[in-house]
JSON list of C-alpha atoms and ligand atoms in Angstrom, two decimals:
[
{"chain": "A", "resi": 48, "resn": "MET", "atom": "CA", "xyz": [20.55, -24.28, -25.57]},
{"chain": "A", "resi": 49, "resn": "SER", "atom": "CA", "xyz": [20.80, -22.21, -22.82]},
{"chain": "A", "resi": 50, "resn": "ILE", "atom": "CA", "xyz": [20.48, -18.21, -22.27]},
{"chain": "A", "resi": 51, "resn": "ALA", "atom": "CA", "xyz": [21.84, -15.44, -22.79]},
{"chain": "A", "resi": 52, "resn": "ILE", "atom": "CA", "xyz": [21.74, -11.96, -20.12]},
{"chain": "A", "resi": 53, "resn": "PHE", "atom": "CA", "xyz": [22.88, -8.87, -22.52]},
{"chain": "A", "resi": 54, "resn": "ALA", "atom": "CA", "xyz": [22.95, -5.97, -20.19]},
{"chain": "A", "resi": 55, "resn": "SER", "atom": "CA", "xyz": [25.00, -1.79, -19.44]},
{"chain": "A", "resi": 56, "resn": "GLY", "atom": "CA", "xyz": [25.36, -1.57, -16.04]},
{"chain": "A", "resi": 57, "resn": "SER", "atom": "CA", "xyz": [24.30, -1.90, -12.59]},
{"chain": "A", "resi": 58, "resn": "GLY", "atom": "CA", "xyz": [22.96, -5.21, -13.09]},
{"chain": "A", "resi": 59, "resn": "SER", "atom": "CA", "xyz": [20.80, -6.38, -9.98]},
{"chain": "A", "resi": 60, "resn": "ASN", "atom": "CA", "xyz": [18.42, -7.88, -12.80]},
{"chain": "A", "resi": 61, "resn": "PHE", "atom": "CA", "xyz": [21.12, -9.79, -13.85]},
{"chain": "A", "resi": 62, "resn": "GLN", "atom": "CA", "xyz": [22.19, -10.86, -10.37]},
{"chain": "A", "resi": 63, "resn": "VAL", "atom": "CA", "xyz": [18.39, -11.97, -9.58]},
{"chain": "A", "resi": 64, "resn": "LEU", "atom": "CA", "xyz": [17.70, -13.81, -12.81]},
{"chain": "A", "resi": 65, "resn": "VAL", "atom": "CA", "xyz": [20.99, -16.53, -12.90]},
{"chain": "A", "resi": 66, "resn": "GLU", "atom": "CA", "xyz": [20.41, -17.07, -8.96]},
{"chain": "A", "resi": 67, "resn": "ARG", "atom": "CA", "xyz": [16.72, -18.01, -9.47]},
{"chain": "A", "resi": 68, "resn": "SER", "atom": "CA", "xyz": [17.18, -19.92, -12.40]},
{"chain": "A", "resi": 69, "resn": "LYS", "atom": "CA", "xyz": [19.69, -21.93, -10.07]},
{"chain": "A", "resi": 70, "resn": "SER", "atom": "CA", "xyz": [17.88, -21.94, -7.23]},
{"chain": "A", "resi": 71, "resn": "GLU", "atom": "CA", "xyz": [14.95, -23.34, -9.04]},
{"chain": "A", "resi": 72, "resn": "GLU", "atom": "CA", "xyz": [16.96, -25.25, -11.95]},
{"chain": "A", "resi": 73, "resn": "TRP", "atom": "CA", "xyz": [15.47, -23.83, -15.28]},
{"chain": "A", "resi": 74, "resn": "SER", "atom": "CA", "xyz": [15.78, -26.25, -17.95]},
{"chain": "A", "resi": 75, "resn": "HIS", "atom": "CA", "xyz": [17.71, -23.70, -19.98]},
{"chain": "A", "resi": 76, "resn": "PRO", "atom": "CA", "xyz": [20.29, -22.42, -17.62]},
{"chain": "A", "resi": 77, "resn": "ILE", "atom": "CA", "xyz": [21.87, -18.78, -18.24]},
{"chain": "A", "resi": 78, "resn": "SER", "atom": "CA", "xyz": [24.95, -19.80, -19.41]},
{"chain": "A", "resi": 79, "resn": "LEU", "atom": "CA", "xyz": [26.33, -16.71, -20.77]},
{"chain": "A", "resi": 80, "resn": "LEU", "atom": "CA", "xyz": [26.89, -12.56, -19.92]},
{"chain": "A", "resi": 81, "resn": "ILE", "atom": "CA", "xyz": [26.91, -9.80, -23.06]},
{"chain": "A", "resi": 82, "resn": "CYS", "atom": "CA", "xyz": [27.88, -6.71, -21.76]},
{"chain": "A", "resi": 83, "resn": "ASP", "atom": "CA", "xyz": [28.56, -3.80, -24.37]},
{"chain": "A", "resi": 84, "resn": "LYS", "atom": "CA", "xyz": [30.83, -1.55, -21.68]},
{"chain": "A", "resi": 85, "resn": "PRO", "atom": "CA", "xyz": [32.96, -3.61, -20.39]},
{"chain": "A", "resi": 86, "resn": "SER", "atom": "CA", "xyz": [34.19, -1.21, -17.29]},
{"chain": "A", "resi": 87, "resn": "ALA", "atom": "CA", "xyz": [29.57, -1.99, -15.98]},
{"chain": "A", "resi": 88, "resn": "LYS", "atom": "CA", "xyz": [29.06, -3.47, -12.62]},
{"chain": "A", "resi": 89, "resn": "VAL", "atom": "CA", "xyz": [27.67, -6.30, -14.48]},
{"chain": "A", "resi": 90, "resn": "VAL", "atom": "CA", "xyz": [30.47, -7.77, -15.21]},
{"chain": "A", "resi": 91, "resn": "GLU", "atom": "CA", "xyz": [31.73, -7.84, -11.87]},
{"chain": "A", "resi": 92, "resn": "ARG", "atom": "CA", "xyz": [28.98, -9.76, -10.74]},
{"chain": "A", "resi": 93, "resn": "ALA", "atom": "CA", "xyz": [28.74, -12.28, -13.36]},
{"chain": "A", "resi": 94, "resn": "GLN", "atom": "CA", "xyz": [32.59, -13.27, -12.10]},
{"chain": "A", "resi": 95, "resn": "THR", "atom": "CA", "xyz": [31.50, -13.52, -8.98]},
{"chain": "A", "resi": 96, "resn": "LEU", "atom": "CA", "xyz": [28.29, -15.79, -9.49]},
{"chain": "A", "resi": 97, "resn": "GLY", "atom": "CA", "xyz": [30.60, -17.73, -12.19]},
{"chain": "A", "resi": 98, "resn": "ILE", "atom": "CA", "xyz": [28.90, -16.50, -15.88]},
{"chain": "A", "resi": 99, "resn": "PRO", "atom": "CA", "xyz": [30.81, -16.87, -18.83]},
{"chain": "A", "resi": 100, "resn": "PHE", "atom": "CA", "xyz": [31.18, -12.82, -19.83]},
{"chain": "A", "resi": 101, "resn": "ALA", "atom": "CA", "xyz": [32.10, -11.56, -23.28]},
{"chain": "A", "resi": 102, "resn": "THR", "atom": "CA", "xyz": [33.01, -8.05, -23.17]},
{"chain": "A", "resi": 103, "resn": "PHE", "atom": "CA", "xyz": [32.53, -5.46, -26.59]},
{"chain": "A", "resi": 104, "resn": "ALA", "atom": "CA", "xyz": [33.55, -2.34, -26.86]},
{"chain": "A", "resi": 105, "resn": "PRO", "atom": "CA", "xyz": [31.17, -1.39, -30.18]},
{"chain": "A", "resi": 106, "resn": "LYS", "atom": "CA", "xyz": [33.13, 1.69, -31.24]},
{"chain": "A", "resi": 107, "resn": "GLU", "atom": "CA", "xyz": [35.37, -0.60, -32.15]},
{"chain": "A", "resi": 108, "resn": "PHE", "atom": "CA", "xyz": [33.19, -1.69, -34.87]},
{"chain": "A", "resi": 109, "resn": "THR", "atom": "CA", "xyz": [33.10, -0.49, -38.32]},
{"chain": "A", "resi": 110, "resn": "SER", "atom": "CA", "xyz": [29.29, -1.14, -37.92]},
{"chain": "A", "resi": 111, "resn": "LYS", "atom": "CA", "xyz": [26.18, -2.17, -35.88]},
{"chain": "A", "resi": 112, "resn": "GLU", "atom": "CA", "xyz": [26.61, -5.07, -38.83]},
{"chain": "A", "resi": 113, "resn": "ALA", "atom": "CA", "xyz": [29.51, -5.39, -37.51]},
{"chain": "A", "resi": 114, "resn": "TYR", "atom": "CA", "xyz": [28.67, -5.38, -34.22]},
{"chain": "A", "resi": 115, "resn": "GLU", "atom": "CA", "xyz": [25.81, -7.58, -34.15]},
{"chain": "A", "resi": 116, "resn": "GLN", "atom": "CA", "xyz": [27.31, -9.69, -36.31]},
{"chain": "A", "resi": 117, "resn": "ALA", "atom": "CA", "xyz": [30.60, -10.26, -33.65]},
{"chain": "A", "resi": 118, "resn": "VAL", "atom": "CA", "xyz": [27.92, -10.37, -30.60]},
{"chain": "A", "resi": 119, "resn": "LEU", "atom": "CA", "xyz": [25.65, -13.36, -32.88]},
{"chain": "A", "resi": 120, "resn": "HIS", "atom": "CA", "xyz": [29.25, -15.12, -33.54]},
{"chain": "A", "resi": 121, "resn": "VAL", "atom": "CA", "xyz": [29.59, -15.83, -29.71]},
{"chain": "A", "resi": 122, "resn": "LEU", "atom": "CA", "xyz": [26.15, -16.07, -29.18]},
{"chain": "A", "resi": 123, "resn": "GLN", "atom": "CA", "xyz": [25.64, -19.04, -31.25]},
{"chain": "A", "resi": 124, "resn": "GLU", "atom": "CA", "xyz": [29.24, -21.07, -29.56]},
{"chain": "A", "resi": 125, "resn": "HIS", "atom": "CA", "xyz": [27.50, -20.82, -26.46]},
{"chain": "A", "resi": 126, "resn": "SER", "atom": "CA", "xyz": [24.49, -22.33, -28.47]},
{"chain": "A", "resi": 127, "resn": "ILE", "atom": "CA", "xyz": [22.11, -19.07, -26.92]},
{"chain": "A", "resi": 128, "resn": "SER", "atom": "CA", "xyz": [18.51, -19.66, -27.44]},
{"chain": "A", "resi": 129, "resn": "TRP", "atom": "CA", "xyz": [16.94, -17.39, -25.77]},
{"chain": "A", "resi": 130, "resn": "ILE", "atom": "CA", "xyz": [18.09, -13.77, -25.20]},
{"chain": "A", "resi": 131, "resn": "VAL", "atom": "CA", "xyz": [17.41, -11.25, -22.16]},
{"chain": "A", "resi": 132, "resn": "LEU", "atom": "CA", "xyz": [17.69, -7.44, -21.60]},
{"chain": "A", "resi": 133, "resn": "ALA", "atom": "CA", "xyz": [17.84, -6.31, -18.56]},
{"chain": "A", "resi": 134, "resn": "GLY", "atom": "CA", "xyz": [19.52, -3.01, -18.03]},
{"chain": "A", "resi": 135, "resn": "TYR", "atom": "CA", "xyz": [21.15, -2.87, -22.17]},
{"chain": "A", "resi": 136, "resn": "MET", "atom": "CA", "xyz": [21.42, 0.24, -23.59]},
{"chain": "A", "resi": 137, "resn": "ARG", "atom": "CA", "xyz": [21.25, -0.28, -27.05]},
{"chain": "A", "resi": 138, "resn": "LEU", "atom": "CA", "xyz": [18.59, -0.76, -29.80]},
{"chain": "A", "resi": 139, "resn": "ILE", "atom": "CA", "xyz": [18.75, -4.46, -30.93]},
{"chain": "A", "resi": 140, "resn": "GLY", "atom": "CA", "xyz": [18.82, -4.47, -34.69]},
{"chain": "A", "resi": 141, "resn": "PRO", "atom": "CA", "xyz": [18.69, -6.63, -37.77]},
{"chain": "A", "resi": 142, "resn": "ILE", "atom": "CA", "xyz": [20.96, -9.28, -37.29]},
{"chain": "A", "resi": 143, "resn": "LEU", "atom": "CA", "xyz": [20.73, -10.18, -34.10]},
{"chain": "A", "resi": 144, "resn": "LEU", "atom": "CA", "xyz": [15.91, -9.73, -34.19]},
{"chain": "A", "resi": 145, "resn": "LYS", "atom": "CA", "xyz": [16.45, -11.91, -37.87]},
{"chain": "A", "resi": 146, "resn": "ALA", "atom": "CA", "xyz": [18.77, -14.17, -35.74]},
{"chain": "A", "resi": 147, "resn": "TYR", "atom": "CA", "xyz": [16.39, -14.83, -32.58]},
{"chain": "A", "resi": 148, "resn": "ARG", "atom": "CA", "xyz": [13.02, -13.15, -33.45]},
{"chain": "A", "resi": 149, "resn": "GLU", "atom": "CA", "xyz": [10.60, -13.90, -30.40]},
{"chain": "A", "resi": 150, "resn": "ARG", "atom": "CA", "xyz": [13.10, -15.09, -28.84]},
{"chain": "A", "resi": 151, "resn": "ILE", "atom": "CA", "xyz": [14.50, -12.02, -26.83]},
{"chain": "A", "resi": 152, "resn": "PHE", "atom": "CA", "xyz": [13.37, -10.49, -24.12]},
{"chain": "A", "resi": 153, "resn": "ASN", "atom": "CA", "xyz": [13.02, -6.28, -22.68]},
{"chain": "A", "resi": 154, "resn": "ILE", "atom": "CA", "xyz": [11.75, -5.74, -19.18]},
{"chain": "A", "resi": 155, "resn": "HIS", "atom": "CA", "xyz": [10.81, -1.75, -19.35]},
{"chain": "A", "resi": 156, "resn": "PRO", "atom": "CA", "xyz": [10.43, 0.33, -15.76]},
{"chain": "A", "resi": 157, "resn": "SER", "atom": "CA", "xyz": [6.74, 1.84, -16.50]},
{"chain": "A", "resi": 158, "resn": "LEU", "atom": "CA", "xyz": [3.96, 0.82, -18.37]},
{"chain": "A", "resi": 159, "resn": "LEU", "atom": "CA", "xyz": [3.94, 0.74, -21.68]},
{"chain": "A", "resi": 160, "resn": "PRO", "atom": "CA", "xyz": [3.35, 2.29, -24.03]},
{"chain": "A", "resi": 161, "resn": "ALA", "atom": "CA", "xyz": [3.97, 5.04, -21.11]},
{"chain": "A", "resi": 162, "resn": "PHE", "atom": "CA", "xyz": [7.23, 6.34, -20.76]},
{"chain": "A", "resi": 163, "resn": "PRO", "atom": "CA", "xyz": [8.86, 4.65, -22.98]},
{"chain": "A", "resi": 164, "resn": "GLY", "atom": "CA", "xyz": [13.14, 4.97, -23.84]},
{"chain": "A", "resi": 165, "resn": "LYS", "atom": "CA", "xyz": [16.38, 5.55, -21.27]},
{"chain": "A", "resi": 166, "resn": "ASN", "atom": "CA", "xyz": [14.26, 7.50, -18.89]},
{"chain": "A", "resi": 167, "resn": "GLY", "atom": "CA", "xyz": [11.22, 5.63, -17.97]},
{"chain": "A", "resi": 168, "resn": "ILE", "atom": "CA", "xyz": [11.40, 5.91, -14.22]},
{"chain": "A", "resi": 169, "resn": "ALA", "atom": "CA", "xyz": [12.21, 10.14, -13.70]},
{"chain": "A", "resi": 170, "resn": "ASP", "atom": "CA", "xyz": [9.67, 10.85, -17.03]},
{"chain": "A", "resi": 171, "resn": "ALA", "atom": "CA", "xyz": [6.72, 9.39, -14.88]},
{"chain": "A", "resi": 172, "resn": "PHE", "atom": "CA", "xyz": [7.91, 10.58, -11.60]},
{"chain": "A", "resi": 173, "resn": "HIS", "atom": "CA", "xyz": [8.17, 13.93, -13.54]},
{"chain": "A", "resi": 174, "resn": "HIS", "atom": "CA", "xyz": [5.08, 13.70, -15.10]},
{"chain": "A", "resi": 175, "resn": "PRO", "atom": "CA", "xyz": [3.78, 13.78, -12.86]},
{"chain": "A", "resi": 176, "resn": "VAL", "atom": "CA", "xyz": [1.59, 10.71, -12.38]},
{"chain": "A", "resi": 177, "resn": "LYS", "atom": "CA", "xyz": [0.09, 8.49, -9.69]},
{"chain": "A", "resi": 178, "resn": "VAL", "atom": "CA", "xyz": [0.61, 4.49, -10.69]},
{"chain": "A", "resi": 179, "resn": "SER", "atom": "CA", "xyz": [3.53, 4.22, -13.28]},
{"chain": "A", "resi": 180, "resn": "GLY", "atom": "CA", "xyz": [5.18, 0.25, -13.46]},
{"chain": "A", "resi": 181, "resn": "ILE", "atom": "CA", "xyz": [7.24, -2.48, -14.67]},
{"chain": "A", "resi": 182, "resn": "THR", "atom": "CA", "xyz": [6.88, -4.05, -18.27]},
{"chain": "A", "resi": 183, "resn": "VAL", "atom": "CA", "xyz": [8.18, -7.52, -19.75]},
{"chain": "A", "resi": 184, "resn": "HIS", "atom": "CA", "xyz": [7.81, -6.98, -23.56]},
{"chain": "A", "resi": 185, "resn": "LEU", "atom": "CA", "xyz": [9.03, -9.54, -26.39]},
{"chain": "A", "resi": 186, "resn": "VAL", "atom": "CA", "xyz": [11.75, -6.75, -28.64]},
{"chain": "A", "resi": 187, "resn": "ASP", "atom": "CA", "xyz": [10.98, -5.71, -32.11]},
{"chain": "A", "resi": 188, "resn": "GLU", "atom": "CA", "xyz": [12.29, -2.98, -34.91]},
{"chain": "A", "resi": 189, "resn": "GLY", "atom": "CA", "xyz": [11.33, -0.63, -32.16]},
{"chain": "A", "resi": 190, "resn": "LEU", "atom": "CA", "xyz": [11.93, 1.74, -29.40]},
{"chain": "A", "resi": 191, "resn": "ASP", "atom": "CA", "xyz": [10.58, -0.33, -25.93]},
{"chain": "A", "resi": 192, "resn": "THR", "atom": "CA", "xyz": [7.92, -1.53, -28.33]},
{"chain": "A", "resi": 193, "resn": "GLY", "atom": "CA", "xyz": [6.71, -4.83, -29.37]},
{"chain": "A", "resi": 194, "resn": "PRO", "atom": "CA", "xyz": [4.36, -7.58, -27.82]},
{"chain": "A", "resi": 195, "resn": "ILE", "atom": "CA", "xyz": [3.56, -6.78, -23.94]},
{"chain": "A", "resi": 196, "resn": "LEU", "atom": "CA", "xyz": [4.32, -10.24, -22.01]},
{"chain": "A", "resi": 197, "resn": "ALA", "atom": "CA", "xyz": [3.18, -8.70, -18.24]},
{"chain": "A", "resi": 198, "resn": "GLN", "atom": "CA", "xyz": [2.52, -5.48, -16.61]},
{"chain": "A", "resi": 199, "resn": "VAL", "atom": "CA", "xyz": [2.65, -4.75, -12.51]},
{"chain": "A", "resi": 200, "resn": "PRO", "atom": "CA", "xyz": [1.81, -1.02, -11.34]},
{"chain": "A", "resi": 201, "resn": "VAL", "atom": "CA", "xyz": [4.10, 0.48, -9.15]},
{"chain": "A", "resi": 202, "resn": "ALA", "atom": "CA", "xyz": [2.32, 3.21, -7.54]},
{"chain": "A", "resi": 203, "resn": "ILE", "atom": "CA", "xyz": [3.76, 6.97, -6.17]},
{"chain": "A", "resi": 204, "resn": "THR", "atom": "CA", "xyz": [3.09, 8.37, -3.19]},
{"chain": "A", "resi": 205, "resn": "PRO", "atom": "CA", "xyz": [3.58, 11.49, -1.42]},
{"chain": "A", "resi": 206, "resn": "GLU", "atom": "CA", "xyz": [6.41, 10.73, 0.81]},
{"chain": "A", "resi": 207, "resn": "ASP", "atom": "CA", "xyz": [8.30, 9.21, -2.54]},
{"chain": "A", "resi": 208, "resn": "THR", "atom": "CA", "xyz": [11.28, 10.73, -3.90]},
{"chain": "A", "resi": 209, "resn": "LEU", "atom": "CA", "xyz": [12.71, 9.84, -6.97]},
{"chain": "A", "resi": 210, "resn": "ASP", "atom": "CA", "xyz": [14.98, 6.92, -5.22]},
{"chain": "A", "resi": 211, "resn": "THR", "atom": "CA", "xyz": [12.40, 5.65, -3.56]},
{"chain": "A", "resi": 212, "resn": "PHE", "atom": "CA", "xyz": [10.42, 5.13, -6.40]},
{"chain": "A", "resi": 213, "resn": "ALA", "atom": "CA", "xyz": [13.10, 3.59, -8.02]},
{"chain": "A", "resi": 214, "resn": "GLU", "atom": "CA", "xyz": [13.66, 1.26, -5.21]},
{"chain": "A", "resi": 215, "resn": "LYS", "atom": "CA", "xyz": [10.10, 0.13, -5.24]},
{"chain": "A", "resi": 216, "resn": "ILE", "atom": "CA", "xyz": [11.04, -0.30, -9.11]},
{"chain": "A", "resi": 217, "resn": "HIS", "atom": "CA", "xyz": [13.44, -2.00, -8.93]},
{"chain": "A", "resi": 218, "resn": "ARG", "atom": "CA", "xyz": [12.37, -4.38, -6.25]},
{"chain": "A", "resi": 219, "resn": "ALA", "atom": "CA", "xyz": [8.86, -4.79, -8.74]},
{"chain": "A", "resi": 220, "resn": "GLU", "atom": "CA", "xyz": [11.49, -6.24, -11.47]},
{"chain": "A", "resi": 221, "resn": "HIS", "atom": "CA", "xyz": [13.37, -8.72, -9.43]},
{"chain": "A", "resi": 222, "resn": "GLN", "atom": "CA", "xyz": [10.27, -10.37, -9.05]},
{"chain": "A", "resi": 223, "resn": "LEU", "atom": "CA", "xyz": [8.16, -10.05, -12.39]},
{"chain": "A", "resi": 224, "resn": "TYR", "atom": "CA", "xyz": [11.32, -10.49, -14.62]},
{"chain": "A", "resi": 225, "resn": "PRO", "atom": "CA", "xyz": [12.54, -14.15, -13.75]},
{"chain": "A", "resi": 226, "resn": "GLN", "atom": "CA", "xyz": [8.81, -15.41, -14.06]},
{"chain": "A", "resi": 227, "resn": "VAL", "atom": "CA", "xyz": [7.54, -13.78, -16.64]},
{"chain": "A", "resi": 228, "resn": "VAL", "atom": "CA", "xyz": [11.41, -15.56, -18.31]},
{"chain": "A", "resi": 229, "resn": "ARG", "atom": "CA", "xyz": [10.93, -18.39, -16.68]},
{"chain": "A", "resi": 230, "resn": "ASP", "atom": "CA", "xyz": [7.80, -18.98, -18.34]},
{"chain": "A", "resi": 231, "resn": "TRP", "atom": "CA", "xyz": [7.38, -17.96, -20.74]},
{"chain": "A", "resi": 232, "resn": "ILE", "atom": "CA", "xyz": [10.39, -20.06, -22.38]},
{"chain": "A", "resi": 233, "resn": "ALA", "atom": "CA", "xyz": [9.27, -23.56, -20.34]},
{"chain": "A", "resi": 234, "resn": "LYS", "atom": "CA", "xyz": [5.84, -23.04, -22.35]},
{"chain": "A", "resi": 235, "resn": "ASN", "atom": "CA", "xyz": [7.60, -22.15, -25.97]},
{"chain": "A", "resi": 236, "resn": "LYS", "atom": "CA", "xyz": [10.21, -24.64, -26.15]},
{"chain": "A", "resi": 237, "resn": "PHE", "atom": "CA", "xyz": [11.74, -24.54, -29.22]},
{"chain": "B", "resi": 567, "resn": "GRF", "atom": "C1", "xyz": [15.49, -1.60, -15.41]},
{"chain": "B", "resi": 567, "resn": "GRF", "atom": "O1", "xyz": [15.33, -0.44, -13.86]},
{"chain": "B", "resi": 567, "resn": "GRF", "atom": "C2", "xyz": [15.72, -2.56, -16.27]},
{"chain": "B", "resi": 567, "resn": "GRF", "atom": "O2", "xyz": [14.22, -2.04, -16.63]},
{"chain": "B", "resi": 567, "resn": "GRF", "atom": "C3", "xyz": [16.00, -0.55, -17.68]},
{"chain": "B", "resi": 567, "resn": "GRF", "atom": "O3", "xyz": [17.12, -0.66, -17.49]},
{"chain": "B", "resi": 567, "resn": "GRF", "atom": "C4", "xyz": [16.96, -0.34, -15.38]},
{"chain": "B", "resi": 567, "resn": "GRF", "atom": "C5", "xyz": [18.71, -1.95, -15.15]},
{"chain": "B", "resi": 567, "resn": "GRF", "atom": "O4", "xyz": [18.49, -1.91, -13.91]},
{"chain": "B", "resi": 567, "resn": "GRF", "atom": "N1", "xyz": [16.00, -1.46, -18.44]},
{"chain": "B", "resi": 567, "resn": "GRF", "atom": "P1", "xyz": [19.91, -3.06, -13.27]},
{"chain": "B", "resi": 567, "resn": "GRF", "atom": "O5", "xyz": [20.75, -3.30, -14.47]},
{"chain": "B", "resi": 567, "resn": "GRF", "atom": "O6", "xyz": [19.84, -4.67, -14.06]},
{"chain": "B", "resi": 567, "resn": "GRF", "atom": "O7", "xyz": [20.11, -2.58, -11.59]}
]
């Protein structure tokens, strides 16, 4: 019984999750990375950290269902019981949702339901609001909907640029996400 992380990009959250899971000796280890962009930096991080990974090119599948069936097959081979989305730029479809209902986490860089979608950081910064933040939630059919597990506010100050604000968001994510995932899994063992 273990955890898979799904990521498409840089993978800073992936790295922090893996490091924390190892140093804190989580009951469910992180044993797999699923990546839908074979050239993403997160794959290098997995290699460095010694985490097995599977990369997919979704366009090579005839449908989203076929893609998710292939992913599901790999998850089952690795006895995965929880999925942690960490910058996975794709909506989870019915095949994975059915197999992992209420067992998929996501982190979003805004205080949902404000600023859902791909550009949560920039949308809040340019709106402009004075406080945005981060949200950890369970995944359902919608885009950044699903039961909220934790939120932390992050201020936008007059001195902030988009870059400094994004750095603050990522620092907050790296603190909150491992903690919420660890505690939620410990409370909801299957
Ligand atoms: C994070 O900001 C996360 O909230 C969003 O995607 C970003 C991933 O960053 N869902 P990284 O790849 O973990 O560095």
